[in-house]
Tab-separated table of C-alpha atoms in Angstrom:
chain	number	residue	atom	x	y	z
A	1495	ILE	CA	145.795	115.285	56.114
A	1496	LYS	CA	143.108	113.101	58.261
A	1497	PRO	CA	142.024	115.176	61.319
A	1498	GLU	CA	142.545	113.866	64.255
A	1499	ILE	CA	139.376	113.627	66.637
A	1500	LYS	CA	139.659	112.767	70.371
A	1501	ILE	CA	136.961	112.067	72.579
A	1502	LYS	CA	137.102	114.014	75.826
A	1503	SER	CA	133.970	112.197	77.427
A	1504	LYS	CA	130.972	110.239	76.767
A	1505	ASN	CA	127.546	110.515	77.968
A	1506	PHE	CA	125.752	107.331	79.825
A	1507	ASP	CA	122.082	107.346	80.452
A	1508	GLN	CA	121.768	103.929	82.134
A	1509	VAL	CA	123.010	102.247	85.349
A	1510	ARG	CA	122.717	98.294	85.722
A	1511	PRO	CA	123.877	97.661	89.201
A	1512	LYS	CA	123.399	93.582	88.895
A	1513	SER	CA	123.165	93.128	92.481
A	1514	VAL	CA	120.805	91.679	94.429
A	1515	PHE	CA	119.569	93.263	97.996
A	1516	LYS	CA	117.766	89.970	100.065
A	1517	ASP	CA	116.572	88.872	103.204
A	1518	ARG	CA	115.296	85.682	104.301
A	1519	ASN	CA	111.998	86.194	102.879
A	1520	LEU	CA	112.772	88.954	99.803
A	1521	ALA	CA	115.444	89.040	97.173
A	1522	VAL	CA	115.249	92.127	94.654
A	1523	GLU	CA	117.464	92.749	91.716
A	1524	ILE	CA	117.724	96.088	90.537
A	1525	LYS	CA	118.330	95.018	86.493
A	1526	LYS	CA	118.431	98.726	85.123
A	1527	ILE	CA	117.587	102.390	85.935
A	1528	ASN	CA	117.578	104.510	82.524
A	1529	ALA	CA	117.239	108.364	82.289
A	1530	TRP	CA	115.304	109.822	79.169
A	1531	HIS	CA	116.087	112.653	77.274
A	1532	ARG	CA	112.329	113.882	78.223
A	1533	GLY	CA	113.612	113.679	81.801
A	1534	ASP	CA	111.997	110.938	83.235
A	1535	LEU	CA	113.159	107.789	84.660
A	1536	ASP	CA	112.716	103.654	84.070
A	1537	ALA	CA	113.505	101.384	86.712
A	1538	THR	CA	113.467	97.219	86.332
A	1539	PHE	CA	113.316	95.137	89.275
A	1540	VAL	CA	112.926	91.456	89.545
A	1541	PHE	CA	111.335	90.284	92.959
A	1542	THR	CA	111.611	86.778	94.474
A	1543	ASN	CA	109.552	85.233	97.237
A	1544	LEU	CA	111.920	83.056	98.936
A	1545	THR	CA	109.302	81.551	101.431
A	1546	ALA	CA	106.548	78.940	101.035
A	1547	SER	CA	103.892	81.788	101.588
A	1548	TYR	CA	102.315	84.545	99.701
A	1549	LEU	CA	104.174	87.711	99.908
A	1550	THR	CA	102.983	91.274	99.366
A	1551	VAL	CA	105.315	94.414	98.219
A	1552	ASP	CA	103.978	97.477	99.329
A	1553	THR	CA	106.292	100.076	99.320
A	1554	VAL	CA	109.823	100.818	97.391
A	1555	GLY	CA	111.986	103.018	97.614
A	1556	LEU	CA	114.774	103.279	94.967
A	1557	HIS	CA	117.782	104.978	96.756
A	1558	ILE	CA	120.550	106.828	94.464
A	1559	ASN	CA	123.077	108.702	96.011
A	1560	ASP	CA	121.042	110.801	98.413
A	1561	SER	CA	117.861	110.630	96.809
A	1562	ILE	CA	115.093	108.290	97.427
A	1563	LEU	CA	112.435	107.553	95.044
A	1564	ILE	CA	109.112	106.254	96.292
A	1565	LEU	CA	107.183	103.745	94.668
A	1566	LYS	CA	103.824	101.927	95.483
A	1567	PRO	CA	103.651	98.927	93.336
A	1568	LYS	CA	101.296	96.672	95.587
A	1569	ILE	CA	102.716	93.315	94.183
A	1570	ASP	CA	101.501	89.882	95.113
A	1571	ILE	CA	104.066	87.296	94.716
A	1572	ALA	CA	103.106	83.587	94.700
A	1573	PRO	CA	105.256	81.124	96.872
A	1574	GLN	CA	108.954	80.549	95.560
A	1575	ALA	CA	108.077	82.498	92.786
A	1576	PHE	CA	109.395	86.109	90.773
A	1577	VAL	CA	107.949	89.049	89.425
A	1578	GLU	CA	109.793	91.372	87.037
A	1579	LYS	CA	108.515	94.835	87.400
A	1580	SER	CA	109.490	97.893	85.489
A	1581	PHE	CA	108.597	101.128	86.660
A	1582	HIS	CA	108.020	104.667	84.855
A	1583	ILE	CA	109.014	107.656	87.050
A	1584	ARG	CA	108.104	111.084	85.885
A	1585	ARG	CA	109.270	114.140	87.418
A	1586	ASP	CA	106.140	116.331	87.289
A	1587	GLU	CA	104.655	113.007	89.805
A	1588	ILE	CA	107.454	113.701	92.517
A	1589	SER	CA	106.443	116.242	95.138
A	1590	ASP	CA	110.280	117.816	95.588
A	1591	THR	CA	111.475	117.835	92.260
A	1592	SER	CA	114.960	118.273	93.380
A	1593	ILE	CA	115.138	114.742	94.723
A	1594	PHE	CA	114.463	113.449	91.369
A	1595	ASP	CA	116.640	115.928	89.705
A	1596	ARG	CA	119.586	114.866	91.828
A	1597	ALA	CA	119.005	110.814	90.972
A	1598	TYR	CA	118.224	111.747	87.330
A	1599	LYS	CA	121.721	113.613	87.109
A	1600	ALA	CA	123.381	110.708	88.733
A	1601	ILE	CA	122.248	108.142	86.018
A	1602	LYS	CA	122.665	110.797	82.851
A	1603	VAL	CA	126.428	111.350	83.066
A	1604	SER	CA	129.249	112.322	81.017
A	1605	MET	CA	132.531	111.350	81.744
A	1606	THR	CA	135.896	109.879	80.986
A	1607	LYS	CA	137.093	106.718	81.099
A	1608	SER	CA	139.193	107.752	83.987
A	1609	GLN	CA	136.441	109.434	85.863
A	1610	MET	CA	134.537	106.372	85.420
A	1611	SER	CA	137.395	104.719	87.680
A	1612	LEU	CA	137.169	107.086	90.100
A	1613	SER	CA	133.596	108.128	90.625
A	1614	LYS	CA	131.003	106.399	92.818
A	1615	ILE	CA	126.933	105.713	92.432
A	1616	SER	CA	125.318	105.091	95.849
A	1617	ILE	CA	122.425	102.565	94.968
A	1618	GLY	CA	119.832	101.219	97.300
A	1619	LEU	CA	116.545	99.869	98.086
A	1620	SER	CA	114.119	100.045	100.751
A	1621	THR	CA	111.302	97.730	100.779
A	1622	LYS	CA	108.278	97.575	102.927
A	1623	TYR	CA	106.336	93.941	102.421
A	1624	HIS	CA	103.977	91.632	104.142
A	1625	ILE	CA	103.965	88.172	104.657
A	1626	GLY	CA	101.968	85.950	107.113
A	1627	GLY	CA	100.088	89.200	108.014
A	1628	ALA	CA	103.129	90.631	109.589
A	1629	GLU	CA	105.155	93.653	107.874
A	1630	ASN	CA	108.448	93.325	107.282
A	1631	ASN	CA	111.428	95.809	105.684
A	1632	LEU	CA	114.395	95.253	103.794
A	1633	TYR	CA	116.941	97.653	103.385
A	1634	GLN	CA	120.453	97.758	101.734
A	1635	SER	CA	122.578	100.021	99.736
A	1636	ARG	CA	126.016	99.698	97.732
A	1637	ASP	CA	128.591	102.142	96.409
A	1638	TYR	CA	129.674	101.174	93.121
A	1639	LEU	CA	132.200	102.589	90.460
A	1640	TYR	CA	130.638	104.080	87.644
A	1641	SER	CA	133.125	102.009	85.512
A	1642	LYS	CA	131.384	98.832	86.749
A	1643	VAL	CA	127.450	99.897	86.098
A	1644	ILE	CA	126.977	102.067	83.272
A	1645	GLU	CA	126.450	102.004	79.710
């Protein structure tokens, strides 16, 4: 007699929104967000300068549900060029650890297939950047079904 095994849920620790947030000057793709077993997060972005001038990204806010993790990359991007950048976000570097914990728990989830198709995660981006001496801001957020973004 063979035992019957039922998988009730599966653990996930990576989100891949595959979305581009953009305005007339800057496009930012959030390629992936990983939650590591040691309690850290990694986030990988692609920043694309859509203009004919140099652009400097000063601050990036990664929005995960109701949490905002602030990153200070200071990235210079040549005209019509892109830069891929990964950030390692450690819990002990965030002043309000409850914000980090909520973001981490939204990425590192255990779900059934039916829960994945019903549950949503909100992922967004706020970016402060300079171009031609002027400060600009980009903010966009989207809701995703977990079934579309987790791996």
